[in-house]
Amino acid sequence: MSLIKGRTGDWEIVIGLEVHAQLSTASKLFSGASTEFGAEPNTQVTLVDAALPGMLPVLNKEAVEQAVLTGLAINANINEHSVFDRKNYFYPDLPQGYQISQFSDPIVGSGEIEIELDGGLTRTVRITRIHLEQDAGKSLHDQAPNHTYVDLNRSGVPLMEIVSEPDIRSAAEAAAYVVKLRSILQYVGSCDGNMERGNLRCDANVSVRRPGEEYGTRCEIKNLNSIRFLQQAIDYEARRQVDLIESGEKIVQETRLFDSNKGVTRSMRSKEEAHDYRYFPDPDLMPLDLESDYIESLRLSLPELPDQKLERFINDLKLPLDVAKELVTEKEKADYFEPVALRRDAKLVSSMVRKDVFGYANNHSLEISEVPVLPDQYGELVDLVSAGDVNARTASEVFVEMAETGKSAKSIVEERGLKQVSDSGELEKILDDIIAGSEEQVVQFKNGNEKIIGWFVGQVMQKTKGQANPTVVNDLLKKKLDK
Ligand code: ADP
Ligand code: MG
């Protein structure tokens, strides 16, 4: 347990998260407009999204399916009966004057997620509910000096709100929770988890208490769009609350915003100013009634989930926990690794892929799927290493050239004469020359300076431009010098 040290003793942080995840549907929740990212403003808006009078919403079946699959993936109860409600408030980018959401009867009820902590530890976080709702449009304040423009492309985009119980106890656990949740959503295919684009955003409810006592009053920090900001905001907010309580003040329940430039949270509105949304069932939409056969057929169609893949990587591929975890957590990494590892040495592939491919993506700020070398092409490079034709270090250089030129591993190795020298006859000749010209070093070795072997290996590498097979060189050296 990670406690905060206060002037008057220890404090425990209590956190509950509300995550908004944009569903991966092609069209909006109640209209046929596209949800494609990056379009010109107001080009993906139907009359429904612009809320013209008399327009009627039609529920997107795909969105329902993705929400149910997500619920099943977190072992949640799927509610066969759910209801869409109007959440009423005025905002310039909300042309309806209300958001269609689910209030008392959400589509998914209670579930749970197992999160992974440092040192191989795990913890279960309970999920309260998942409900479906539409996103609002976007106000653009930076397009003209005296005007605010409104872009309705986002208006009506389908979101899932995933609400956790207050089971999280530190910023690190909150981060682990979001990482795990994002991973599950990616595997299910219900959200791409892209936080930079705002497709996954997080509200953090934070309170502090003496260990084991009743929950304290919470503050809600809105709209955290990176895991780093989530952690910073929680740590700042918990410390702020401890300082307030210890100086005799009371926490007032309120909504706060995180200022990522200053690293502080600031009050946005208090509970008294909180909206009264006057929820009521949307008369334009029938309640959503799902048949149990439909739910069961979706259960059968669930893909392999991160926990199952992790187990398989550890048990079948014999990968160590931390390596398996890295490969599994981001679905794109697993998608790259798996086809390469098929019928190859999984340990070799995992270490090569992590260094070359993931390293390259990281250095060039690319998604793994944008790395210009495809898994099949990369497999050829792994085969050259397995066959002893190139060593791992040369392979990394070849990989970069593959990425930059689009050439195959084999052709680069041939063109540049990079093939590793494993032929002991050839290496013996080189060694004999070196030994003949290094009497002093030979004497030192005979007198017990074993470290000097490294010097000999270095000489061979220099002569062969790094292409000698180091295992063969070491074996030969020992044989020759021990004579
Ligand atoms: P509201 O209806 O005001 O949104 P909820 O009861 O739905 O309130 O809770 C919203 C979120 O706040 C949930 O994620 C829940 O886990 C979390 N939460 C509730 N009480 C606390 C608390 N004392 N400290 C931290 N988080 C809390
Ligand atoms: Mg809430």
XYZ file of C-alpha atoms and ligand atoms in Angstrom:
511
model
C 0.000 0.000 0.000
C 1.368 3.414 -0.834
C 0.573 5.922 1.867
C 1.039 9.676 2.007
C 3.063 10.930 4.948
C 1.323 13.866 6.551
C 2.268 16.061 9.523
C -0.237 14.194 11.676
C 0.333 10.672 10.343
C -0.315 8.505 7.317
C -3.075 8.952 4.738
C -4.445 6.573 2.149
C -5.536 7.733 -1.325
C -8.883 6.481 -2.633
C -9.562 6.741 -6.364
C -12.467 5.875 -8.649
C -12.103 6.428 -12.393
C -14.647 7.314 -15.057
C -13.215 6.532 -18.499
C -14.777 7.789 -21.725
C -13.869 5.519 -24.614
C -14.820 6.300 -28.185
C -16.252 3.224 -29.862
C -14.613 2.025 -33.102
C -17.794 2.176 -35.172
C -17.720 3.563 -38.716
C -20.795 5.721 -38.077
C -22.285 7.683 -35.187
C -24.442 6.398 -32.335
C -27.755 7.598 -33.765
C -26.981 8.635 -37.354
C -25.166 7.384 -40.456
C -22.526 10.156 -40.452
C -18.904 9.001 -40.538
C -16.763 9.001 -37.383
C -13.484 9.186 -39.344
C -10.827 11.282 -37.564
C -9.333 14.426 -39.077
C -12.025 15.486 -41.577
C -12.687 19.147 -42.464
C -14.978 20.753 -39.851
C -18.710 20.110 -40.263
C -18.341 17.655 -43.133
C -19.561 14.661 -41.111
C -22.861 16.005 -39.832
C -26.329 14.709 -40.662
C -29.550 16.523 -39.820
C -29.766 14.329 -36.705
C -26.309 15.433 -35.504
C -27.200 19.067 -36.158
C -30.441 18.460 -34.197
C -32.823 19.892 -36.728
C -36.395 19.784 -35.446
C -38.247 16.579 -36.168
C -35.176 14.437 -36.790
C -35.257 11.038 -35.127
C -32.282 9.093 -33.768
C -31.766 5.497 -34.961
C -29.574 3.341 -32.727
C -26.344 1.951 -34.266
C -26.380 -1.841 -33.871
C -22.590 -2.052 -34.117
C -22.216 0.263 -31.091
C -24.479 -1.998 -29.028
C -22.438 -5.017 -30.073
C -19.133 -3.383 -29.116
C -20.479 -2.308 -25.716
C -21.766 -5.826 -24.996
C -18.458 -7.399 -26.091
C -16.598 -4.998 -23.802
C -18.877 -5.942 -20.921
C -18.317 -9.636 -21.558
C -14.546 -9.078 -21.679
C -14.607 -7.678 -18.133
C -16.849 -10.448 -16.817
C -19.720 -8.045 -16.361
C -23.445 -8.615 -16.201
C -25.018 -7.577 -19.480
C -28.383 -5.964 -18.817
C -30.985 -7.411 -21.148
C -33.054 -4.279 -20.583
C -31.502 -0.806 -20.764
C -32.829 2.693 -21.368
C -31.581 5.818 -23.142
C -32.096 9.037 -21.192
C -31.816 12.705 -22.009
C -29.222 14.558 -19.949
C -30.297 18.175 -20.311
C -27.904 21.104 -20.410
C -27.135 24.037 -22.658
C -23.846 24.335 -24.458
C -23.062 25.956 -27.834
C -21.578 22.735 -29.193
C -24.574 20.670 -28.077
C -27.284 21.575 -30.592
C -29.908 19.208 -29.154
C -29.787 20.940 -25.775
C -29.363 17.509 -24.248
C -27.026 14.553 -24.529
C -28.498 11.099 -25.056
C -26.950 8.887 -22.378
C -27.972 6.059 -20.070
C -28.679 6.841 -16.433
C -30.570 4.415 -14.217
C -30.507 1.450 -16.622
C -27.109 1.131 -18.343
C -26.334 -1.574 -20.914
C -23.571 -3.153 -18.783
C -23.684 -3.718 -15.013
C -20.989 -4.684 -12.535
C -17.771 -6.384 -13.666
C -14.088 -6.443 -12.795
C -10.599 -5.933 -14.157
C -7.390 -7.452 -12.864
C -4.562 -4.926 -12.940
C -0.852 -5.719 -12.961
C 1.490 -3.985 -10.560
C 5.257 -3.987 -10.170
C 6.925 -7.160 -8.959
C 4.380 -9.461 -10.635
C 1.635 -8.430 -8.174
C -1.986 -8.141 -9.288
C -5.139 -6.533 -7.875
C -8.798 -6.610 -8.826
C -10.663 -3.369 -9.483
C -14.452 -3.620 -9.600
C -16.334 -1.948 -12.421
C -19.639 -0.349 -11.454
C -21.156 -0.013 -14.916
C -20.661 0.798 -18.576
C -23.165 2.994 -20.375
C -23.522 4.265 -23.928
C -23.756 7.974 -24.733
C -23.158 10.450 -27.532
C -20.279 12.900 -27.675
C -20.836 16.647 -28.080
C -19.366 18.852 -30.817
C -16.309 21.011 -30.376
C -15.983 24.766 -29.856
C -13.007 26.259 -31.682
C -11.775 29.376 -29.925
C -8.594 29.883 -31.936
C -9.924 30.362 -35.463
C -10.916 34.041 -35.304
C -10.134 36.855 -32.835
C -13.719 37.710 -31.884
C -15.648 34.580 -32.674
C -15.986 31.038 -31.505
C -16.633 28.488 -34.221
C -18.411 25.192 -33.719
C -17.399 21.915 -35.371
C -20.117 19.277 -35.162
C -18.092 16.376 -36.593
C -17.845 14.875 -33.097
C -21.490 15.519 -32.329
C -23.144 12.135 -31.909
C -19.952 10.059 -31.959
C -20.530 6.965 -29.778
C -18.837 6.784 -26.380
C -18.781 4.206 -23.626
C -18.433 5.541 -20.102
C -16.733 2.941 -17.951
C -17.109 3.678 -14.235
C -14.959 1.971 -11.595
C -15.664 1.456 -7.914
C -13.381 3.465 -5.589
C -10.995 0.485 -5.410
C -7.820 2.178 -6.654
C -5.249 3.205 -4.027
C -2.424 5.080 -5.761
C -1.483 6.971 -8.904
C 0.508 3.919 -10.050
C -2.553 1.686 -9.640
C -4.669 4.198 -11.559
C -2.118 4.096 -14.380
C -2.066 0.287 -14.333
C -5.873 0.300 -14.473
C -6.038 2.553 -17.524
C -3.276 0.584 -19.263
C -5.122 -2.681 -18.647
C -8.506 -1.293 -19.634
C -7.065 0.189 -22.822
C -5.475 -3.142 -23.632
C -8.791 -4.991 -23.191
C -10.621 -2.450 -25.379
C -7.995 -2.827 -28.099
C -8.250 -6.631 -28.037
C -12.046 -6.526 -28.127
C -11.830 -3.970 -30.946
C -14.271 -1.597 -29.277
C -11.883 1.379 -28.949
C -8.450 2.117 -30.390
C -7.353 3.617 -27.064
C -5.648 6.589 -28.701
C -5.378 9.144 -25.874
C -3.658 11.788 -28.003
C -6.695 11.973 -30.252
C -8.988 12.036 -27.219
C -10.441 8.609 -27.989
C -9.793 7.611 -24.379
C -10.207 10.253 -21.672
C -10.359 9.902 -17.969
C -12.019 11.657 -15.012
C -10.365 10.859 -11.678
C -12.323 10.985 -8.397
C -9.850 11.409 -5.570
C -10.229 11.453 -1.792
C -7.986 10.708 1.181
C -8.637 8.936 4.482
C -6.848 7.431 7.445
C -6.073 3.796 6.539
C -9.121 1.641 7.245
C -11.491 4.519 8.049
C -14.562 5.707 6.104
C -14.123 7.262 2.680
C -13.443 10.993 2.700
C -15.052 13.680 0.535
C -13.903 13.399 -3.073
C -13.007 15.849 -5.803
C -13.372 14.967 -9.458
C -10.602 15.948 -11.866
C -11.995 16.183 -15.389
C -10.661 15.216 -18.772
C -7.196 13.774 -18.236
C -5.877 12.782 -21.629
C -2.600 11.058 -20.841
C -1.488 8.506 -18.294
C 1.280 10.803 -17.117
C -1.179 13.651 -16.464
C -3.505 11.216 -14.683
C -0.723 10.265 -12.269
C 0.476 13.834 -11.759
C -3.066 15.070 -11.146
C -3.800 12.347 -8.575
C -0.561 12.913 -6.661
C -1.032 16.669 -6.606
C -4.692 16.437 -5.605
C -4.120 13.915 -2.798
C -1.347 16.048 -1.311
C -3.538 19.153 -1.576
C -6.328 17.409 0.328
C -3.985 16.121 3.038
C -2.551 19.619 3.554
C -6.045 21.132 3.772
C -7.342 18.577 6.270
C -4.231 18.802 8.397
C -4.580 22.565 8.627
C -8.084 22.087 9.999
C -10.095 22.713 6.852
C -12.743 20.578 5.184
C -12.672 19.219 1.633
C -15.576 20.521 -0.419
C -16.853 18.202 -3.096
C -16.165 19.849 -6.429
C -15.083 19.420 -10.013
C -11.491 20.399 -10.766
C -9.301 20.766 -13.834
C -5.650 19.751 -14.168
C -3.271 22.403 -15.498
C -0.587 20.303 -17.163
C 1.780 23.262 -17.575
C 1.833 24.029 -13.840
C 1.145 20.477 -12.625
C -1.716 21.651 -10.355
C -5.473 21.065 -10.121
C -7.843 24.046 -9.988
C -11.466 24.396 -9.003
C -13.925 24.432 -11.910
C -17.275 24.272 -10.156
C -18.506 23.304 -6.719
C -21.244 20.831 -5.865
C -23.704 23.722 -5.373
C -23.051 24.924 -8.895
C -23.346 21.381 -10.249
C -25.815 20.945 -13.074
C -29.219 19.533 -12.494
C -29.483 17.504 -15.656
C -33.150 16.562 -15.250
C -32.639 13.127 -16.743
C -35.674 11.470 -18.285
C -36.101 8.574 -20.749
C -35.707 9.806 -24.335
C -39.192 9.522 -25.882
C -37.604 9.174 -29.360
C -35.945 5.876 -28.466
C -37.401 2.554 -27.407
C -35.824 0.833 -24.424
C -33.060 -1.487 -25.586
C -34.045 -5.126 -25.039
C -31.417 -7.758 -25.847
C -32.134 -11.461 -26.225
C -29.988 -13.829 -24.214
C -29.131 -15.787 -27.399
C -27.708 -12.626 -28.888
C -25.551 -12.043 -25.808
C -24.399 -15.671 -25.764
C -23.443 -15.591 -29.441
C -21.323 -12.507 -28.764
C -19.724 -14.280 -25.799
C -18.663 -17.079 -28.157
C -17.221 -14.588 -30.635
C -14.938 -12.917 -28.063
C -11.325 -12.884 -29.286
C -8.341 -13.941 -27.178
C -7.958 -11.351 -24.387
C -4.725 -9.922 -22.927
C -4.720 -12.188 -19.843
C -5.143 -15.308 -21.980
C -2.428 -14.233 -24.393
C -0.094 -13.458 -21.511
C -0.618 -16.928 -20.086
C 0.027 -18.510 -23.489
C 3.201 -16.487 -24.045
C 4.505 -17.548 -20.649
C 3.434 -21.212 -20.723
C 3.804 -22.127 -24.395
C 6.476 -19.733 -25.623
C 8.364 -19.802 -22.291
C 8.846 -16.045 -22.277
C 9.674 -14.330 -18.960
C 6.779 -12.403 -17.357
C 8.097 -8.895 -18.042
C 8.852 -9.641 -21.687
C 5.484 -11.334 -22.218
C 3.752 -8.392 -20.550
C 5.443 -5.872 -22.805
C 4.488 -7.861 -25.899
C 0.879 -8.359 -24.840
C -0.149 -5.025 -23.330
C -0.236 -3.036 -26.558
C -2.130 -5.122 -29.067
C -0.057 -3.755 -31.957
C 3.094 -5.202 -30.407
C 1.557 -8.649 -30.060
C 0.226 -8.396 -33.615
C 3.750 -7.752 -34.887
C 5.497 -10.310 -32.710
C 3.167 -13.273 -33.189
C 3.467 -13.901 -36.945
C 7.265 -13.530 -36.730
C 7.515 -15.931 -33.784
C 5.384 -18.551 -35.499
C 7.653 -21.574 -36.102
C 10.706 -19.592 -35.003
C 12.635 -19.282 -31.734
C 10.255 -17.091 -29.690
C 12.969 -15.908 -27.292
C 15.231 -14.795 -30.121
C 12.323 -13.125 -31.915
C 11.150 -11.334 -28.770
C 14.554 -9.874 -28.015
C 15.172 -8.846 -31.632
C 11.717 -7.357 -32.214
C 11.810 -5.354 -28.995
C 15.183 -3.862 -29.806
C 14.817 -3.324 -33.554
C 11.151 -2.824 -34.359
C 9.798 -1.318 -31.138
C 12.984 0.732 -30.744
C 12.624 2.073 -34.279
C 8.963 2.964 -33.759
C 9.870 4.742 -30.540
C 12.759 6.711 -32.059
C 10.675 7.798 -35.028
C 7.429 8.407 -33.062
C 5.582 5.818 -35.128
C 2.840 3.395 -34.221
C 4.103 -0.182 -34.529
C 1.754 -0.654 -37.493
C 3.502 2.240 -39.260
C 6.975 0.648 -39.125
C 7.886 0.219 -42.810
C 9.150 -3.371 -42.379
C 6.342 -5.932 -42.272
C 6.459 -8.965 -39.938
C 7.052 -11.347 -42.879
C 10.015 -9.316 -44.102
C 11.377 -9.086 -40.579
C 11.117 -12.858 -40.251
C 13.731 -13.226 -42.992
C 16.181 -11.224 -40.917
C 15.503 -13.435 -37.888
C 16.226 -16.476 -40.068
C 19.619 -15.034 -41.053
C 20.475 -14.661 -37.364
C 19.246 -18.163 -36.518
C 21.331 -19.622 -39.324
C 24.418 -17.844 -37.967
C 24.741 -15.756 -41.143
C 24.663 -12.437 -39.282
C 25.023 -11.664 -35.597
C 22.432 -9.701 -33.645
C 24.378 -6.466 -33.808
C 24.727 -6.539 -37.567
C 21.071 -7.543 -37.798
C 20.062 -4.291 -36.107
C 21.999 -2.306 -38.717
C 20.434 -4.349 -41.500
C 17.004 -3.675 -40.007
C 17.454 0.094 -40.122
C 18.541 -0.178 -43.750
C 15.508 -2.345 -44.527
C 13.273 0.319 -43.022
C 14.949 3.110 -44.943
C 15.372 1.454 -48.354
C 12.585 -1.119 -48.474
C 15.158 -3.735 -49.532
C 15.024 -7.304 -48.225
C 17.313 -8.505 -45.439
C 19.044 -10.991 -47.718
C 19.836 -8.503 -50.455
C 21.291 -5.997 -47.976
C 23.488 -8.637 -46.364
C 24.728 -9.798 -49.778
C 25.251 -6.339 -51.297
C 27.182 -5.073 -48.337
C 29.054 -8.320 -47.723
C 27.801 -8.489 -44.158
C 27.665 -12.221 -43.893
C 29.179 -13.365 -40.641
C 32.385 -15.336 -40.853
C 31.709 -18.625 -39.057
C 34.055 -20.658 -41.226
C 36.691 -21.783 -38.739
C 39.296 -22.326 -41.470
C 39.106 -18.690 -42.513
C 39.058 -17.463 -38.927
C 41.991 -19.680 -37.995
C 44.178 -18.024 -40.602
C 43.289 -14.583 -39.307
C 43.953 -15.709 -35.744
C 47.285 -17.255 -36.545
C 48.423 -13.955 -38.070
C 47.337 -12.006 -35.005
C 48.940 -14.440 -32.546
C 52.174 -14.408 -34.511
C 52.383 -10.618 -34.214
C 51.434 -10.412 -30.518
C 54.135 -12.208 -28.539
C 53.782 -9.984 -25.494
C 50.056 -10.585 -25.244
C 50.546 -14.333 -25.597
C 53.068 -14.324 -22.759
C 50.695 -12.338 -20.529
C 47.922 -14.832 -21.225
C 50.177 -17.745 -20.330
C 51.013 -15.915 -17.081
C 47.374 -15.903 -16.151
C 45.946 -12.678 -17.632
C 42.708 -14.199 -18.897
C 41.135 -10.857 -19.662
C 43.463 -10.480 -22.585
C 41.241 -12.905 -24.528
C 38.941 -9.918 -25.041
C 41.754 -8.009 -26.678
C 42.312 -10.858 -29.139
C 38.581 -11.021 -29.964
C 38.658 -7.284 -30.611
C 41.547 -7.721 -33.045
C 39.654 -10.392 -34.956
C 36.550 -8.220 -35.111
C 38.607 -5.358 -36.464
C 40.132 -7.521 -39.194
C 36.705 -8.907 -40.175
C 34.827 -5.589 -39.825
C 32.766 -7.024 -37.002
C 31.575 -10.005 -38.971
C 33.319 -12.820 -37.179
C 31.087 -15.197 -35.286
C 32.121 -14.428 -31.694
C 31.398 -17.954 -30.393
C 33.644 -19.552 -32.997
C 36.404 -16.991 -32.344
C 36.337 -17.636 -28.597
C 36.518 -21.403 -29.057
C 39.394 -21.168 -31.493
C 41.316 -18.721 -29.317
C 41.120 -20.909 -26.233
C 42.295 -23.890 -28.212
C 45.256 -22.064 -29.737
C 46.447 -20.153 -26.699
C 46.124 -23.118 -24.340
C 48.561 -25.070 -26.442
P -21.696 10.720 -9.334
O -23.082 10.201 -9.486
O -21.601 12.010 -8.632
O -20.909 10.699 -10.606
P -20.780 8.172 -8.407
O -21.226 7.555 -7.133
O -21.325 7.652 -9.677
O -20.994 9.731 -8.317
O -19.226 8.049 -8.439
C -18.486 8.510 -9.500
C -17.066 7.998 -9.338
O -16.532 8.436 -8.083
C -16.961 6.480 -9.309
O -15.873 6.123 -10.135
C -16.678 6.151 -7.866
O -15.854 5.008 -7.750
C -15.923 7.367 -7.404
N -16.038 7.627 -5.956
C -17.131 7.584 -5.187
N -16.844 7.899 -3.916
C -15.513 8.165 -3.869
C -14.601 8.575 -2.843
N -15.002 8.804 -1.590
N -13.314 8.756 -3.184
C -12.889 8.572 -4.434
N -13.694 8.185 -5.439
C -14.999 7.992 -5.169
Mg -20.306 10.510 -12.621
